[in-house]
């Protein structure tokens, strides 16, 4: 599976700062100091509907992580998956009468278009669940053979008790985990499980559903969590720098994935830090496909909204914050973009070196984009009020906003 085209990232004078970021697993700040190659895994879409602003906010957050790392002169090894076979996709295919593979291909193509328009940096490897099955099956067999998994009516379940660190990502109590498991794709009420929280690793073939050769597992398809584990271990190995996604992935997805990998390898941790973006709401409720209260990136683009405005709408909110989309926040972003473009269109301006350092400082401080935008706002205001004589300033502002915030002026 291929990703989307990359935009060139300008090289800025000087060097950026190491990233201080909130780690869900520890509940506090960690300073990330990767080696020459920083390693990032971000969980991708299940392609049964178009990209909404909640998705875009998540991918924007981890695009910023990449940009901060690139500014420190590191390379970034970024992996993203596509869950191109799963219950929600199959259910939508049945409901719409569209072949599930055609639906997945259509929505994945639209996602690529949205990411390209928003100038999100593409992953080095963009990998589907289906193409990963040859890597997934041996992992499930290993877990079963080592006693960390068991069979139930042909399905294979992971035993959460096989990982001594289970619960160390989300830190939820057992009852909260049980409730969230039921809400987010688990089956805690299924009779015969050793622990209600045990997730499926391999789903035995069902009539009318796609399935693949599972070797000694029998025909079937992979579970959700083991998909990401197989891809991450194949391309990043244990102990990579960030496992990222929306805050609703902390449990069960990231919790279970960490336990799968730790049980498989006997090593800890799966990821050095777990970083989660907040949720975007509309009309008082979190945007979700099940509720249908969505603002689609593609529809905004069709309506003539500049992708830079969409990106500035996202950047106006701290990545960990939950926030609500309104027409007013989009209009505020439109006005900001106009002010910035007007400011950099002049042949000279006030010195911009302090603005660059302020943006770097803000982003290194747990991706504080509101503070970063305020630094650019201050320069643009000074330009509008008094101007300046530095011929290189408007260009430096443009390159800073492009390189660190992903906005083309």
Short mmCIF file of C-alpha atoms in Angstrom, two decimals:
data_model
loop_
_atom_site.label_atom_id
_atom_site.label_comp_id
_atom_site.label_asym_id
_atom_site.label_seq_id
_atom_site.Cartn_x
_atom_site.Cartn_y
_atom_site.Cartn_z
CA UNK A 1 0.00 0.00 0.00
CA UNK A 2 1.36 3.43 -0.88
CA UNK A 3 1.10 6.64 1.14
CA UNK A 4 0.70 10.17 -0.25
CA UNK A 5 3.29 12.55 -1.74
CA UNK A 6 5.58 14.47 0.58
CA UNK A 7 5.92 18.24 0.60
CA UNK A 8 9.41 19.67 0.97
CA UNK A 9 10.14 20.88 4.50
CA UNK A 10 12.25 24.06 4.56
CA UNK A 11 15.47 23.94 6.56
CA UNK A 12 15.55 26.69 9.18
CA UNK A 13 18.60 28.45 10.61
CA UNK A 14 19.90 27.07 13.90
CA UNK A 15 18.46 23.95 15.44
CA UNK A 16 15.24 23.00 17.16
CA UNK A 17 14.78 21.78 20.72
CA UNK A 18 14.14 18.31 22.09
CA UNK A 19 10.47 17.62 22.59
CA UNK A 20 8.90 17.61 26.05
CA UNK A 21 5.60 15.74 25.73
CA UNK A 22 2.86 14.27 27.90
CA UNK A 23 3.14 10.50 28.26
CA UNK A 24 -0.12 8.72 29.04
CA UNK A 25 1.67 5.76 30.60
CA UNK A 26 3.49 7.81 33.24
CA UNK A 27 0.87 10.54 33.51
CA UNK A 28 3.51 13.24 33.20
CA UNK A 29 6.02 14.93 30.95
CA UNK A 30 8.91 13.13 29.34
CA UNK A 31 11.75 14.64 27.35
CA UNK A 32 12.23 12.63 24.19
CA UNK A 33 15.83 12.21 23.12
CA UNK A 34 15.77 9.77 20.21
CA UNK A 35 18.92 8.72 18.43
CA UNK A 36 19.73 9.97 14.93
CA UNK A 37 16.54 8.26 13.70
CA UNK A 38 13.37 8.93 15.69
CA UNK A 39 10.75 6.16 15.55
CA UNK A 40 7.02 6.90 15.47
CA UNK A 41 3.96 4.67 15.05
CA UNK A 42 0.54 6.24 14.61
CA UNK A 43 -2.59 4.14 14.34
CA UNK A 44 -4.41 4.74 11.08
CA UNK A 45 -7.99 4.70 9.88
CA UNK A 46 -10.53 1.95 9.42
CA UNK A 47 -11.60 3.05 5.93
CA UNK A 48 -15.37 2.84 5.97
CA UNK A 49 -16.05 6.60 5.85
CA UNK A 50 -14.32 9.86 4.97
CA UNK A 51 -11.75 11.74 7.05
CA UNK A 52 -13.42 13.97 9.63
CA UNK A 53 -11.91 16.76 11.70
CA UNK A 54 -11.32 14.44 14.65
CA UNK A 55 -9.08 12.29 12.46
CA UNK A 56 -7.37 15.36 11.07
CA UNK A 57 -6.67 16.72 14.56
CA UNK A 58 -4.94 13.47 15.53
CA UNK A 59 -2.77 13.27 12.42
CA UNK A 60 -1.96 16.96 12.73
CA UNK A 61 -0.56 16.36 16.22
CA UNK A 62 1.83 13.68 15.05
CA UNK A 63 2.75 15.64 11.95
CA UNK A 64 3.95 18.32 14.38
CA UNK A 65 6.01 15.72 16.25
CA UNK A 66 7.75 14.85 13.00
CA UNK A 67 8.39 18.50 12.19
CA UNK A 68 9.92 19.16 15.61
CA UNK A 69 12.19 16.14 15.20
CA UNK A 70 13.22 17.17 11.68
CA UNK A 71 14.10 20.61 13.05
CA UNK A 72 16.51 18.91 15.47
CA UNK A 73 18.28 17.47 12.37
CA UNK A 74 17.04 13.94 13.04
CA UNK A 75 15.55 11.58 10.52
CA UNK A 76 12.08 10.25 11.27
CA UNK A 77 11.00 6.65 10.70
CA UNK A 78 7.22 6.99 10.74
CA UNK A 79 4.82 4.07 10.33
CA UNK A 80 1.05 4.23 9.91
CA UNK A 81 -1.37 1.35 9.34
CA UNK A 82 -4.75 1.02 7.65
CA UNK A 83 -7.22 -1.40 9.24
CA UNK A 84 -8.59 -2.49 5.89
CA UNK A 85 -10.53 -5.45 7.27
CA UNK A 86 -12.55 -5.16 10.48
CA UNK A 87 -16.13 -5.43 11.71
CA UNK A 88 -17.12 -1.76 11.14
CA UNK A 89 -15.89 -1.91 7.55
CA UNK A 90 -17.71 -5.18 6.84
CA UNK A 91 -20.89 -3.89 8.47
CA UNK A 92 -20.82 -0.67 6.40
CA UNK A 93 -20.22 -2.68 3.23
CA UNK A 94 -23.30 -4.81 3.92
CA UNK A 95 -25.41 -1.76 4.79
CA UNK A 96 -24.45 0.10 1.61
CA UNK A 97 -24.27 -2.85 -0.74
CA UNK A 98 -20.70 -2.01 -1.70
CA UNK A 99 -18.01 -4.68 -1.86
CA UNK A 100 -15.87 -4.31 1.26
CA UNK A 101 -12.60 -4.15 -0.69
CA UNK A 102 -13.99 -1.45 -3.00
CA UNK A 103 -15.23 0.54 0.01
CA UNK A 104 -11.84 0.29 1.72
CA UNK A 105 -9.96 1.33 -1.42
CA UNK A 106 -12.28 4.28 -2.04
CA UNK A 107 -12.06 5.68 1.47
CA UNK A 108 -8.32 5.09 1.73
CA UNK A 109 -7.83 7.03 -1.51
CA UNK A 110 -9.93 9.90 -0.14
CA UNK A 111 -7.90 9.86 3.08
CA UNK A 112 -4.70 10.20 1.04
CA UNK A 113 -6.21 13.17 -0.81
CA UNK A 114 -7.14 14.86 2.47
CA UNK A 115 -3.68 14.28 3.97
CA UNK A 116 -2.04 15.67 0.83
CA UNK A 117 -4.25 18.78 0.88
CA UNK A 118 -3.50 19.36 4.57
CA UNK A 119 0.24 18.94 3.90
CA UNK A 120 0.65 16.14 6.43
CA UNK A 121 4.04 14.47 6.08
CA UNK A 122 3.54 10.90 4.84
CA UNK A 123 4.73 7.82 6.71
CA UNK A 124 7.77 5.96 5.47
CA UNK A 125 5.64 2.82 5.43
CA UNK A 126 1.85 2.87 5.02
CA UNK A 127 0.64 -0.66 5.62
CA UNK A 128 -2.71 -2.42 5.49
CA UNK A 129 -3.91 -5.16 7.81
CA UNK A 130 -4.59 -7.51 4.90
CA UNK A 131 -1.06 -7.28 3.52
CA UNK A 132 0.28 -7.87 7.05
CA UNK A 133 -1.47 -11.21 7.59
CA UNK A 134 1.70 -13.22 6.72
CA UNK A 135 3.44 -11.40 9.61
CA UNK A 136 0.46 -11.63 11.97
CA UNK A 137 -0.19 -15.38 11.79
CA UNK A 138 3.25 -16.46 13.15
CA UNK A 139 2.90 -14.03 16.07
CA UNK A 140 -0.48 -15.45 17.06
CA UNK A 141 0.90 -18.98 16.75
CA UNK A 142 3.81 -18.03 19.02
CA UNK A 143 1.52 -16.52 21.63
CA UNK A 144 -0.63 -19.64 21.58
CA UNK A 145 2.33 -22.00 21.74
CA UNK A 146 3.87 -20.13 24.69
CA UNK A 147 0.60 -20.25 26.65
CA UNK A 148 -0.22 -16.56 26.30
CA UNK A 149 -3.22 -17.30 24.07
CA UNK A 150 -6.00 -19.87 23.95
CA UNK A 151 -8.73 -21.14 21.66
CA UNK A 152 -12.44 -20.59 22.17
CA UNK A 153 -14.78 -22.10 19.58
CA UNK A 154 -12.15 -21.69 16.90
CA UNK A 155 -11.27 -18.07 17.81
CA UNK A 156 -7.91 -17.33 19.42
CA UNK A 157 -7.82 -15.01 22.44
CA UNK A 158 -4.90 -13.30 24.14
CA UNK A 159 -4.67 -13.78 27.90
CA UNK A 160 -4.07 -10.36 29.45
CA UNK A 161 -2.70 -12.08 32.55
CA UNK A 162 0.30 -13.25 30.52
CA UNK A 163 1.76 -9.72 30.63
CA UNK A 164 2.85 -8.49 34.06
CA UNK A 165 2.66 -4.90 32.78
CA UNK A 166 -0.97 -5.08 31.60
CA UNK A 167 -2.79 -1.91 32.63
CA UNK A 168 0.35 0.20 32.57
CA UNK A 169 -0.63 2.32 29.59
CA UNK A 170 -4.13 3.50 30.52
CA UNK A 171 -4.09 2.81 34.29
CA UNK A 172 -7.85 2.25 34.28
CA UNK A 173 -9.49 0.05 36.91
CA UNK A 174 -10.98 -3.29 35.91
CA UNK A 175 -14.57 -2.04 35.76
CA UNK A 176 -13.67 0.93 33.56
CA UNK A 177 -11.70 -1.40 31.28
CA UNK A 178 -14.68 -3.73 31.04
CA UNK A 179 -17.04 -0.91 30.09
CA UNK A 180 -14.64 0.52 27.52
CA UNK A 181 -13.95 -2.91 26.08
CA UNK A 182 -17.67 -3.37 25.42
CA UNK A 183 -17.89 0.09 23.81
CA UNK A 184 -14.77 -0.24 21.69
CA UNK A 185 -14.93 -3.53 19.89
CA UNK A 186 -14.35 -6.05 22.67
CA UNK A 187 -16.62 -8.85 23.87
CA UNK A 188 -16.27 -8.96 27.67
CA UNK A 189 -19.58 -10.81 28.07
CA UNK A 190 -18.64 -13.77 25.89
CA UNK A 191 -18.88 -17.02 27.91
CA UNK A 192 -15.82 -19.19 28.16
CA UNK A 193 -13.17 -16.48 28.21
CA UNK A 194 -10.50 -16.75 30.91
CA UNK A 195 -10.76 -13.03 31.60
CA UNK A 196 -13.56 -10.78 30.31
CA UNK A 197 -10.93 -8.35 29.00
CA UNK A 198 -9.08 -10.91 26.86
CA UNK A 199 -9.11 -9.64 23.22
CA UNK A 200 -9.29 -11.66 20.04
CA UNK A 201 -6.07 -12.31 18.17
CA UNK A 202 -7.60 -14.36 15.37
CA UNK A 203 -11.26 -14.61 14.37
CA UNK A 204 -12.21 -17.94 12.83
CA UNK A 205 -13.86 -17.78 9.41
CA UNK A 206 -17.56 -16.87 9.46
CA UNK A 207 -19.97 -17.54 6.63
CA UNK A 208 -20.16 -14.60 4.25
CA UNK A 209 -17.09 -12.86 5.70
CA UNK A 210 -13.59 -12.65 4.19
CA UNK A 211 -10.96 -14.97 5.58
CA UNK A 212 -7.38 -16.00 4.93
CA UNK A 213 -5.12 -18.98 5.53
CA UNK A 214 -4.13 -18.93 9.17
CA UNK A 215 -1.75 -21.88 9.11
CA UNK A 216 -2.26 -23.89 12.27
CA UNK A 217 -4.82 -21.29 13.43
CA UNK A 218 -7.23 -22.29 10.68
CA UNK A 219 -8.89 -19.91 8.20
CA UNK A 220 -9.89 -16.54 9.60
CA UNK A 221 -8.84 -12.92 9.93
CA UNK A 222 -6.69 -10.98 12.41
CA UNK A 223 -7.78 -9.12 15.50
CA UNK A 224 -7.40 -5.36 15.68
CA UNK A 225 -4.57 -5.04 18.20
CA UNK A 226 -2.22 -7.70 16.86
CA UNK A 227 -2.32 -5.98 13.47
CA UNK A 228 -0.51 -2.90 14.76
CA UNK A 229 1.88 -4.99 16.84
CA UNK A 230 2.97 -7.03 13.84
CA UNK A 231 3.53 -3.92 11.73
CA UNK A 232 5.39 -2.04 14.48
CA UNK A 233 7.65 -4.96 15.37
CA UNK A 234 8.43 -5.58 11.70
CA UNK A 235 9.38 -1.98 10.91
CA UNK A 236 10.37 -0.36 14.22
CA UNK A 237 11.17 -3.06 16.75
CA UNK A 238 10.64 -2.81 20.50
CA UNK A 239 11.21 0.40 22.43
CA UNK A 240 10.34 2.86 19.66
CA UNK A 241 9.90 6.48 20.66
CA UNK A 242 6.16 7.20 20.37
CA UNK A 243 2.98 5.18 19.97
CA UNK A 244 0.36 7.72 19.00
CA UNK A 245 -3.34 8.08 18.28
CA UNK A 246 -6.54 9.60 19.61
CA UNK A 247 -7.26 9.44 23.33
CA UNK A 248 -9.91 6.77 22.71
CA UNK A 249 -7.11 4.39 21.66
CA UNK A 250 -5.35 4.36 25.05
CA UNK A 251 -7.71 1.53 25.99
CA UNK A 252 -8.16 -1.03 24.69
CA UNK A 253 -6.02 -0.64 21.57
CA UNK A 254 -2.72 0.64 22.92
CA UNK A 255 -3.03 -1.22 26.19
CA UNK A 256 -3.62 -4.52 24.43
CA UNK A 257 -1.00 -3.91 21.77
CA UNK A 258 1.64 -3.21 24.39
CA UNK A 259 0.79 -6.44 26.22
CA UNK A 260 0.84 -8.49 23.01
CA UNK A 261 4.32 -7.23 22.15
CA UNK A 262 5.70 -7.52 25.68
CA UNK A 263 4.43 -11.08 26.03
CA UNK A 264 5.86 -12.00 22.63
CA UNK A 265 9.32 -10.58 23.20
CA UNK A 266 9.77 -10.66 26.97
CA UNK A 267 10.94 -7.05 26.66
CA UNK A 268 9.53 -3.84 28.14
CA UNK A 269 8.33 -1.37 27.03
CA UNK A 270 6.72 -1.76 23.64
CA UNK A 271 6.92 2.03 23.18
CA UNK A 272 8.95 4.49 25.21
CA UNK A 273 6.00 6.90 25.37
CA UNK A 274 2.29 6.89 24.59
CA UNK A 275 0.91 10.14 23.24
CA UNK A 276 -2.80 10.77 22.72
CA UNK A 277 -4.71 13.57 21.03
CA UNK A 278 -7.97 14.96 22.34
CA UNK A 279 -11.42 14.54 20.82
CA UNK A 280 -13.25 17.02 18.59
CA UNK A 281 -16.96 17.57 19.26
CA UNK A 282 -19.87 18.85 17.21
CA UNK A 283 -23.18 19.91 18.72
CA UNK A 284 -22.03 18.88 22.18
CA UNK A 285 -20.92 15.34 21.35
CA UNK A 286 -17.65 13.78 20.24
CA UNK A 287 -17.49 13.43 16.48
CA UNK A 288 -17.97 9.77 15.66
CA UNK A 289 -19.04 7.73 12.67
CA UNK A 290 -21.58 5.86 14.77
CA UNK A 291 -23.35 9.11 15.72
CA UNK A 292 -22.99 10.67 12.29
CA UNK A 293 -22.12 14.10 13.73
CA UNK A 294 -19.15 14.64 11.45
CA UNK A 295 -17.44 17.49 9.66
CA UNK A 296 -15.55 15.98 6.76
CA UNK A 297 -12.28 17.44 5.53
CA UNK A 298 -13.19 16.56 1.95
CA UNK A 299 -16.52 18.39 2.21
CA UNK A 300 -14.87 21.51 3.59
CA UNK A 301 -12.47 21.40 0.65
CA UNK A 302 -15.36 20.97 -1.80
CA UNK A 303 -17.01 23.98 -0.18
CA UNK A 304 -13.95 26.03 -1.10
CA UNK A 305 -12.26 26.18 2.32
CA UNK A 306 -8.51 26.63 1.92
CA UNK A 307 -6.76 23.58 3.46
CA UNK A 308 -4.46 26.03 5.28
CA UNK A 309 -7.56 27.35 7.07
CA UNK A 310 -8.50 23.83 8.13
CA UNK A 311 -4.98 23.29 9.42
CA UNK A 312 -5.01 26.59 11.35
CA UNK A 313 -8.35 25.60 12.86
CA UNK A 314 -6.69 22.49 14.26
CA UNK A 315 -3.56 24.32 15.37
CA UNK A 316 -5.60 26.84 17.38
CA UNK A 317 -6.31 24.10 19.94
CA UNK A 318 -3.78 22.24 22.06
CA UNK A 319 -3.49 18.69 20.73
CA UNK A 320 -4.45 17.08 24.08
CA UNK A 321 -7.52 19.29 24.58
CA UNK A 322 -11.05 18.23 23.75
CA UNK A 323 -12.73 21.01 21.79
CA UNK A 324 -15.87 21.76 19.81
CA UNK A 325 -15.98 22.69 16.15
CA UNK A 326 -18.11 25.69 15.18
CA UNK A 327 -18.31 27.98 12.15
CA UNK A 328 -16.73 30.66 14.35
CA UNK A 329 -13.48 28.71 14.86
CA UNK A 330 -13.21 28.21 11.10
CA UNK A 331 -13.81 31.91 10.49
CA UNK A 332 -11.15 32.84 13.06
CA UNK A 333 -8.66 30.64 11.23
CA UNK A 334 -9.60 32.26 7.91
CA UNK A 335 -8.94 35.71 9.35
CA UNK A 336 -5.61 34.60 10.84
CA UNK A 337 -4.46 33.19 7.51
CA UNK A 338 -5.37 36.45 5.81
CA UNK A 339 -3.37 38.49 8.33
CA UNK A 340 -0.33 36.25 7.99
CA UNK A 341 -0.38 36.22 4.19
CA UNK A 342 -0.74 39.98 4.09
CA UNK A 343 2.17 40.38 6.51
CA UNK A 344 4.61 38.19 4.56
CA UNK A 345 3.62 39.70 1.21
CA UNK A 346 5.57 42.89 1.95
CA UNK A 347 9.21 43.09 0.81
CA UNK A 348 10.62 43.59 4.30
CA UNK A 349 9.54 43.61 7.92
CA UNK A 350 10.58 43.56 11.58
CA UNK A 351 13.27 41.00 12.50
CA UNK A 352 11.83 37.49 12.76
CA UNK A 353 14.55 35.53 14.59
CA UNK A 354 12.79 35.93 17.95
CA UNK A 355 9.55 34.71 16.39
CA UNK A 356 11.31 31.55 15.12
CA UNK A 357 12.73 30.82 18.56
CA UNK A 358 9.36 31.45 20.20
CA UNK A 359 7.67 28.98 17.85
CA UNK A 360 10.39 26.40 18.52
CA UNK A 361 10.06 26.89 22.27
CA UNK A 362 6.27 26.57 22.15
CA UNK A 363 6.29 23.37 20.11
CA UNK A 364 8.97 21.77 22.27
CA UNK A 365 6.70 22.49 25.24
CA UNK A 366 4.22 19.62 24.67
CA UNK A 367 3.31 20.92 21.19
CA UNK A 368 1.83 24.18 22.49
CA UNK A 369 0.42 25.33 19.16
CA UNK A 370 -1.72 28.17 20.59
CA UNK A 371 1.51 29.75 21.89
CA UNK A 372 3.22 29.12 18.55
CA UNK A 373 0.37 30.83 16.69
CA UNK A 374 0.51 33.74 19.12
CA UNK A 375 4.21 34.24 18.32
CA UNK A 376 3.45 34.51 14.60
CA UNK A 377 0.43 36.72 15.34
CA UNK A 378 2.68 39.09 17.29
CA UNK A 379 5.11 39.39 14.38
CA UNK A 380 2.26 39.95 11.91
CA UNK A 381 0.76 42.63 14.16
CA UNK A 382 4.09 44.40 14.44
CA UNK A 383 4.42 44.22 10.67
CA UNK A 384 0.95 45.74 10.20
CA UNK A 385 1.53 48.54 12.71
CA UNK A 386 5.13 49.59 12.10
CA UNK A 387 6.67 47.43 9.39
CA UNK A 388 10.42 47.05 9.36
CA UNK A 389 13.56 47.07 7.27
CA UNK A 390 14.71 43.46 7.43
CA UNK A 391 14.46 42.14 3.88
CA UNK A 392 14.79 38.52 5.02
CA UNK A 393 12.11 38.64 7.70
CA UNK A 394 8.98 37.83 5.64
CA UNK A 395 10.76 34.87 4.05
CA UNK A 396 11.90 33.56 7.42
CA UNK A 397 8.35 33.80 8.76
CA UNK A 398 7.00 31.93 5.73
CA UNK A 399 9.61 29.20 6.07
CA UNK A 400 9.01 28.89 9.82
CA UNK A 401 5.26 28.53 9.43
CA UNK A 402 5.78 26.02 6.61
CA UNK A 403 8.49 23.92 8.28
CA UNK A 404 7.11 23.80 11.82
CA UNK A 405 3.35 24.26 11.44
CA UNK A 406 2.77 22.81 7.97
CA UNK A 407 0.98 25.92 6.68
CA UNK A 408 1.93 27.33 3.29
CA UNK A 409 1.72 31.11 3.11
#
